[in-house]
Short mmCIF file of C-alpha atoms in Angstrom, two decimals:
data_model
loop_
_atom_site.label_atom_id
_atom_site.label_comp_id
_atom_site.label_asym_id
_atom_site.label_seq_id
_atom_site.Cartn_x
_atom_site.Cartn_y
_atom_site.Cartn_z
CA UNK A 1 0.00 0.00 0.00
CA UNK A 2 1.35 3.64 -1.22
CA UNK A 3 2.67 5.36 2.18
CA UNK A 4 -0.32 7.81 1.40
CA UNK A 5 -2.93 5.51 1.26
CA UNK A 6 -1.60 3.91 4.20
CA UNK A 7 -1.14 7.54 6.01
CA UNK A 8 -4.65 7.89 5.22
CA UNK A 9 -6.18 4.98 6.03
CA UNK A 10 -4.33 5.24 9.77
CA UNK A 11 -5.99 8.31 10.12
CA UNK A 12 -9.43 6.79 9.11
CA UNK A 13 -8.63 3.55 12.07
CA UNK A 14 -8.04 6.70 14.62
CA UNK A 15 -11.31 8.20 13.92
CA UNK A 16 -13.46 5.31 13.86
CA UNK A 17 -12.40 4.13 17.41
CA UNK A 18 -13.16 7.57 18.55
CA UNK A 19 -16.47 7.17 17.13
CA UNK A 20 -17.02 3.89 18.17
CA UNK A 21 -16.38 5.69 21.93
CA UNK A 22 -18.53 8.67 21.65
CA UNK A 23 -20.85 6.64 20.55
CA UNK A 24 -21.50 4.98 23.85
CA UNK A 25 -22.44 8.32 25.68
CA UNK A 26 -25.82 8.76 25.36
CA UNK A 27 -26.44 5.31 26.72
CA UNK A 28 -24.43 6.04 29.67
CA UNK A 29 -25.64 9.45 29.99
CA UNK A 30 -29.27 7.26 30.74
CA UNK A 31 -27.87 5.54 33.58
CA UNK A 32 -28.01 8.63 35.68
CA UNK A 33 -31.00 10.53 35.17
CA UNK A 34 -30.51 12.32 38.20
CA UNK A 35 -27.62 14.17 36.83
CA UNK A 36 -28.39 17.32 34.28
CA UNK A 37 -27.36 17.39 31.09
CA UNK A 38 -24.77 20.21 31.96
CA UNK A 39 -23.17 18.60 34.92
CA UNK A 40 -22.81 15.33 32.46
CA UNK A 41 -21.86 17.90 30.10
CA UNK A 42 -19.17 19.43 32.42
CA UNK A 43 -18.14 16.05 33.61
CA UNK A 44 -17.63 14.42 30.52
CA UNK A 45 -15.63 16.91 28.44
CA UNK A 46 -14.17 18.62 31.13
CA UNK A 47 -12.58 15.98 32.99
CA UNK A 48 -11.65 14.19 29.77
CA UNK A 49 -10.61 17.50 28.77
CA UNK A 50 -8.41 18.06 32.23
CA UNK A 51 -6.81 14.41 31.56
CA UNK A 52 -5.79 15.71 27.65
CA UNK A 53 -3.95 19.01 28.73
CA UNK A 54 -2.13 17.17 31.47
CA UNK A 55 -1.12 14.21 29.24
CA UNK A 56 0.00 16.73 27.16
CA UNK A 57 1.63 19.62 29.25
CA UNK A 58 5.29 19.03 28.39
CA UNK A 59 4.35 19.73 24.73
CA UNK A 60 2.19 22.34 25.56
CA UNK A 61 5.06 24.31 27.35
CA UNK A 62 7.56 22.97 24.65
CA UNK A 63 4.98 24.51 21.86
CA UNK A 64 4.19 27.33 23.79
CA UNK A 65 5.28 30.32 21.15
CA UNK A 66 3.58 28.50 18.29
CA UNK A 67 0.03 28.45 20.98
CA UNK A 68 0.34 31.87 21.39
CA UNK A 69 0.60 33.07 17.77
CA UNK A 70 -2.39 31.20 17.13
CA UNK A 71 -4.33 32.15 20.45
CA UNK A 72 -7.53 33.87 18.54
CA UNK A 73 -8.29 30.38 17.09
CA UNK A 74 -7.24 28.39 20.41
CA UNK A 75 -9.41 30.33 22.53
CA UNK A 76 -12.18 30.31 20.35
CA UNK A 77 -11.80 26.46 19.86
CA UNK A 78 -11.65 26.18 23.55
CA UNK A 79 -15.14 28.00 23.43
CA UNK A 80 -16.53 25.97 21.48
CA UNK A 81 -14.83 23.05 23.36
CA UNK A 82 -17.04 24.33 26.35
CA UNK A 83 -20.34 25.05 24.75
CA UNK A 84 -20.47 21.45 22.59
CA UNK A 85 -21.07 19.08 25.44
CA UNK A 86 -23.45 21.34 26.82
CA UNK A 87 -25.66 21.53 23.66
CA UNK A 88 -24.65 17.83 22.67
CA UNK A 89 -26.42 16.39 25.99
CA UNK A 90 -28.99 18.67 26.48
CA UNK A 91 -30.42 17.66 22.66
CA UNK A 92 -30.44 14.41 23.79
CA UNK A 93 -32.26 14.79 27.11
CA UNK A 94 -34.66 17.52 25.05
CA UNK A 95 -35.34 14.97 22.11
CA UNK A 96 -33.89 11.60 22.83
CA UNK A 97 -30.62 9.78 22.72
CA UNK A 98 -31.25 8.53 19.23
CA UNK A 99 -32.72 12.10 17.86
CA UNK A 100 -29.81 14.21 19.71
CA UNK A 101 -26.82 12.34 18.62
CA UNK A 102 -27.98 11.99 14.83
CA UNK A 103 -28.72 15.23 14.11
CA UNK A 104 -25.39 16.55 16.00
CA UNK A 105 -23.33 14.34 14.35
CA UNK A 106 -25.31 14.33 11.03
CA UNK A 107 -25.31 18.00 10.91
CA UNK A 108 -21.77 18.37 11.66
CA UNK A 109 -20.00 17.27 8.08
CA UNK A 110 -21.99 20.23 6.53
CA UNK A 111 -20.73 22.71 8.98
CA UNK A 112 -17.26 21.40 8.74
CA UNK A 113 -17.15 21.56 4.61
CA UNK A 114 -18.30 25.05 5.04
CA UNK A 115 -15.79 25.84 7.59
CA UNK A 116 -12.86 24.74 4.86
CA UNK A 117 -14.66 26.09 2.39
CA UNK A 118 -14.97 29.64 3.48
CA UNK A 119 -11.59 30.00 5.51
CA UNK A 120 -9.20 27.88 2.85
CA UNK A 121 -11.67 27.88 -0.35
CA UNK A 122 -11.17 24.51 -0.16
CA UNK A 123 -14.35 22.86 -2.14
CA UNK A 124 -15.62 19.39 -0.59
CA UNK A 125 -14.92 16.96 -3.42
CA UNK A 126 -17.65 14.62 -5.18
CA UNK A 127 -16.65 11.81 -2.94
CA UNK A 128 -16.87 13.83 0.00
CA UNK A 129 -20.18 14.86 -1.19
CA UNK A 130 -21.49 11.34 -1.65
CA UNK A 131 -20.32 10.25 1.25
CA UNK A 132 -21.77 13.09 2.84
CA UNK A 133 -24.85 12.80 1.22
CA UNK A 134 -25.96 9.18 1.84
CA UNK A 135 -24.39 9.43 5.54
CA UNK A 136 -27.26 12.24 5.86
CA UNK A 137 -30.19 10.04 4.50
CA UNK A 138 -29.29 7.18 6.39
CA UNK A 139 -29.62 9.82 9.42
CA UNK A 140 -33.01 10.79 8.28
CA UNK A 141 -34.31 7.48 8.16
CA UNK A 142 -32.85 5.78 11.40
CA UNK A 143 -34.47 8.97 12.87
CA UNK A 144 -37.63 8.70 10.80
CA UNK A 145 -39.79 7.13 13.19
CA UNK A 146 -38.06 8.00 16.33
CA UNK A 147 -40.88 10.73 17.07
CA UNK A 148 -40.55 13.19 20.30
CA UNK A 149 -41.65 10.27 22.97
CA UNK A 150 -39.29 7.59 23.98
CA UNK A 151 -40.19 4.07 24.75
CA UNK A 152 -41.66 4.75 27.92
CA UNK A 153 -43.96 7.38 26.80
CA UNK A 154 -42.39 10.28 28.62
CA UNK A 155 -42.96 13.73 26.36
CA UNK A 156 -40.01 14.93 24.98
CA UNK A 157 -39.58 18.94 23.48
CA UNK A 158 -38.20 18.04 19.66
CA UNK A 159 -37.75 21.49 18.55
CA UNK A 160 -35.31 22.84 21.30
CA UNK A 161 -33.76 19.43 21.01
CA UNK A 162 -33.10 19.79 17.46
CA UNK A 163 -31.73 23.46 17.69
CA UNK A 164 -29.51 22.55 20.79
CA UNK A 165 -28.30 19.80 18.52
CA UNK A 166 -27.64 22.15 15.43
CA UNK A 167 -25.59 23.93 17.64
CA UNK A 168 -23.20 20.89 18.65
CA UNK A 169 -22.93 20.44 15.51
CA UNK A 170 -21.05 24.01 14.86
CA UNK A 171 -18.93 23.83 17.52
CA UNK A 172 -18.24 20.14 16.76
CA UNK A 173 -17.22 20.99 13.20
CA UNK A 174 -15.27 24.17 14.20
CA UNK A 175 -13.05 22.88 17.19
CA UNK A 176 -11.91 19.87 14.80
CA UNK A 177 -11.17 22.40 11.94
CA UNK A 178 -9.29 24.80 14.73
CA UNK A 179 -7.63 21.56 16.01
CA UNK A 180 -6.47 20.61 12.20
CA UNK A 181 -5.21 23.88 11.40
CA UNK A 182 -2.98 24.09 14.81
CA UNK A 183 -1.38 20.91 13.94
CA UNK A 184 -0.99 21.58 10.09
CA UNK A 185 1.13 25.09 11.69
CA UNK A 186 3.37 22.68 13.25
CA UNK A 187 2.27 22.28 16.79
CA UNK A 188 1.92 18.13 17.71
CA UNK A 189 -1.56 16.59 18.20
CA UNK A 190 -1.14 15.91 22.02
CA UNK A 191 -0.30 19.87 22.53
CA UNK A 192 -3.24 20.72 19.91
CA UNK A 193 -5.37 18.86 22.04
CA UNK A 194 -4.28 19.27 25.14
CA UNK A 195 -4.51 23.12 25.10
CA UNK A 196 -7.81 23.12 22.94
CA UNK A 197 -9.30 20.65 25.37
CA UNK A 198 -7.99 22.36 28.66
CA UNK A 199 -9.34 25.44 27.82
CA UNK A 200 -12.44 24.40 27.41
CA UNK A 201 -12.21 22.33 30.59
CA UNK A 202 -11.24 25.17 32.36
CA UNK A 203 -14.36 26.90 31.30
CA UNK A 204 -16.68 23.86 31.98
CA UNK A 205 -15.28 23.68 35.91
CA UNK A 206 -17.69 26.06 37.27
CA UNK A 207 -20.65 24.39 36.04
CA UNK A 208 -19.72 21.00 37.05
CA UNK A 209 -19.00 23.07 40.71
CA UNK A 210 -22.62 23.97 40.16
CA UNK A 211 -24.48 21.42 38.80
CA UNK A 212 -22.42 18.33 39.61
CA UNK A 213 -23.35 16.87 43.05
CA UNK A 214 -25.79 14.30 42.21
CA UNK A 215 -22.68 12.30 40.96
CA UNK A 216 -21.84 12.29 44.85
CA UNK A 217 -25.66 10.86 45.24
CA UNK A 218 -24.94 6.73 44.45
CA UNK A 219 -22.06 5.02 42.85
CA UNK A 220 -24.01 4.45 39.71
CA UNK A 221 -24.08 7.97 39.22
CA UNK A 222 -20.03 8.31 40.10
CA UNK A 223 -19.24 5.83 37.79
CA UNK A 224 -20.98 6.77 34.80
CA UNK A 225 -19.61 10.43 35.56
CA UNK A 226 -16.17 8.95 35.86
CA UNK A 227 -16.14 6.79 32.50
CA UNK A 228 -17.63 9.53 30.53
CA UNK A 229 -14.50 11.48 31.12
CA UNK A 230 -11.94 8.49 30.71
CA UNK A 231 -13.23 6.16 28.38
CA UNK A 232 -15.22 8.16 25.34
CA UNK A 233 -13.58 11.84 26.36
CA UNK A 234 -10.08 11.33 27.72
CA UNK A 235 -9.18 7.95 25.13
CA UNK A 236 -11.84 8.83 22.50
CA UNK A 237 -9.94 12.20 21.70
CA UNK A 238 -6.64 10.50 21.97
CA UNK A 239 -7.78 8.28 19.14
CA UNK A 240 -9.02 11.55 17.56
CA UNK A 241 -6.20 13.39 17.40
CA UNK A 242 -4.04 11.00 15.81
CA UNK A 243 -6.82 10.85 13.28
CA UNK A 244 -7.11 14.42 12.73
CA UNK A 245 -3.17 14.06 11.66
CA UNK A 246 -4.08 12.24 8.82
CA UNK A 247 -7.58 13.60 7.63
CA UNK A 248 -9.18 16.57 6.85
CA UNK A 249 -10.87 17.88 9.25
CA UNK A 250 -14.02 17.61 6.82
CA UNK A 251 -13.28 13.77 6.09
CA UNK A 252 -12.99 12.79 10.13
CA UNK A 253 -16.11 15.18 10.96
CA UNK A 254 -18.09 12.75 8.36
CA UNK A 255 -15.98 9.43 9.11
CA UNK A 256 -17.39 10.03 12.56
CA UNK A 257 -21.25 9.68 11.14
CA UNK A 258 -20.45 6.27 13.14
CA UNK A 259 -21.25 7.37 16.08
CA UNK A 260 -24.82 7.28 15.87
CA UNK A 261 -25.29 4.32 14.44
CA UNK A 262 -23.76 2.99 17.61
CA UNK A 263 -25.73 5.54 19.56
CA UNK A 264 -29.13 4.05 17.55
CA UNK A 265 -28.43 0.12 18.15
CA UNK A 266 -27.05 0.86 22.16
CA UNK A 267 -30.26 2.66 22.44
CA UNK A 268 -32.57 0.03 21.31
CA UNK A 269 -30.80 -3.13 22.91
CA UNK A 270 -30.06 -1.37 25.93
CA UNK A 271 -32.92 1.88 26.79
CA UNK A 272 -35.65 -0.02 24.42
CA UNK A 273 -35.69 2.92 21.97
CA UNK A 274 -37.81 1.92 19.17
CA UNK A 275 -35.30 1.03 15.95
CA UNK A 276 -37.65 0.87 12.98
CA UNK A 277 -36.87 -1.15 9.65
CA UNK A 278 -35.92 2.07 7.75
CA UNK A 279 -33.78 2.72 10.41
CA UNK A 280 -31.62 -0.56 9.66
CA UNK A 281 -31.93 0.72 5.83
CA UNK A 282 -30.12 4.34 7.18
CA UNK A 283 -27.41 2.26 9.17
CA UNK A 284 -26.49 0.21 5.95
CA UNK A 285 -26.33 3.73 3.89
CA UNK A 286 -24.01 5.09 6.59
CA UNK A 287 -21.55 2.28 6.24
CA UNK A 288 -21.54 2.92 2.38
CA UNK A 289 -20.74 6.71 3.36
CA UNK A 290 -17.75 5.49 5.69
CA UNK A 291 -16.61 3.13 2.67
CA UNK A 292 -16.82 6.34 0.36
CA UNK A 293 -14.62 7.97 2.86
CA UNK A 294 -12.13 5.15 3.42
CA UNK A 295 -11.17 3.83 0.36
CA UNK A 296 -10.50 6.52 -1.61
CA UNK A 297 -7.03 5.65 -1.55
CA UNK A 298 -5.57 9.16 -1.28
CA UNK A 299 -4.10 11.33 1.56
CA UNK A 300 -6.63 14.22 2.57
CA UNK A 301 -4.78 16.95 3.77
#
């Protein structure tokens, strides 16, 4: 295999686990209702966030003068760091696990290609496009029966959910493309991440201060609190980061349209969220997206 194609397809492996990771949050995120969606929010990405800048603090401080030239976009990635988790969980709580996750990942490729688009003028290609496209109808049809009422009946409110996850989506899209563009300036992924992440752990400690003490209510809720940050967080954006060194930022935003098809089947086996036959149909057109995406045999960067 061309050291390219293999480059490439490294980065594509990297992404995938992460997205096999995220993908579990939702369903964790229902084993403590107690717990808002902030202070999961705050828990989640900040302490995975916390465990990134200090796994990467010798690079950070080695890197420092490269940080600083680009602190306009690391702050602002750091923002959107902050305000992602927040919007991410609350869609899901607001419209369901299934509904949330799909349209905040779903969304996200479009945002991204825009992002390149309008700060490099870098036009999403036809494969991209394709990819893109059938990754977004697969979306629309595992979530075409989902409704606004989960298994149990309990009213949900669709329409904030659905804005709340159109704006994960943004900052989802925009903190990979700010994390991309630090390392493509020469700073190393575990420094990119590390400060990108910290920051916006940094901003998410005061509302896990406020909102966090149910997690000190049971051990079910300290445990889900704790692998949110470690396992999907804290290793998921490991495995991101050494994908985002490989990929577009564009190609790993719609690589990661993975996620909820893990979200949709760990929803129905494990919360009994209803998982209709077109739904199966969607989660066979996002694999053909991901193959689009993986074998095309060239290095996206």
């Amino acid at each position: 295999m061309p050291i390219q194609s293999s480059t490439h397809f490294l980065g594509i492996l990297g992404v995938l686990a992460a997205s096999l990771l995220w993908g579990t949050t939702g369903t964790a995120a229902a084993f403590a209702p107690e717990v808002s969606a902030a202070a999961i929010a705050a828990a989640a990405m900040g302490g995975g966030g916390l465990l990134q800048a200090l796994r990467g603090l010798p690079l950070i401080r080695r890197n420092r003068a490269l940080l600083k030239r680009h602190s306009a976009l690391l702050l602002s990635a750091g923002l959107s760091v902050a305000l992602y988790p927040i919007a991410f969980y609350g869609s899901m709580r607001l419209a369901g696990v299934t509904l949330g996750t799909v349209i905040s990942i779903g969304a996200a490729p479009l945002f991204s290609g825009a992002i390149e688009w309008a700060a490099e003028g870098k036009a999403p290609g036809v494969r991209w496009g394709a990819g893109v496209a059938a990754g977004i109808i697969g979306i629309l049809l595992i979530t075409l029966e989902s409704g606004a009422e989960t298994a149990s009946g309990t009213a949900l409110h669709p329409v904030a959910g659905v804005l709340a996850a159109l704006a994960a989506a943004f900052t989802y899209a925009y903190y990979s493309y700010a994390a991309r563009r630090l390392m493509l300036s020469g700073i190393p992924s575990r420094a990119a991440m590390g400060a990108e992440l910290g920051i916006g752990a940094l901003l998410l400690l005061p509302v896990l201060l406020a909102t966090g003490s149910p997690f000190l209510h049971s051990v079910q809720n300290a445990a889900v609190g704790l692998y949110m940050a470690v396992v999907p967080m804290f290793i998921g954006y490991i495995c991101f980061g050494y994908g985002l060194e490989r990929v577009r930022a564009s190609t790993a935003i719609a690589i990661s349209l993975l996620e909820p098809v893990v979200a949709a089947l760990l929803a129905a086996a494990v919360l009994g969220e209803r998982l209709s036959l077109p739904a199966y149909a969607g989660i066979a057109l996002i694999f053909a997206s991901l193959a689009l995406f993986t074998f095309t045999g060239k290095k996206s960067g």
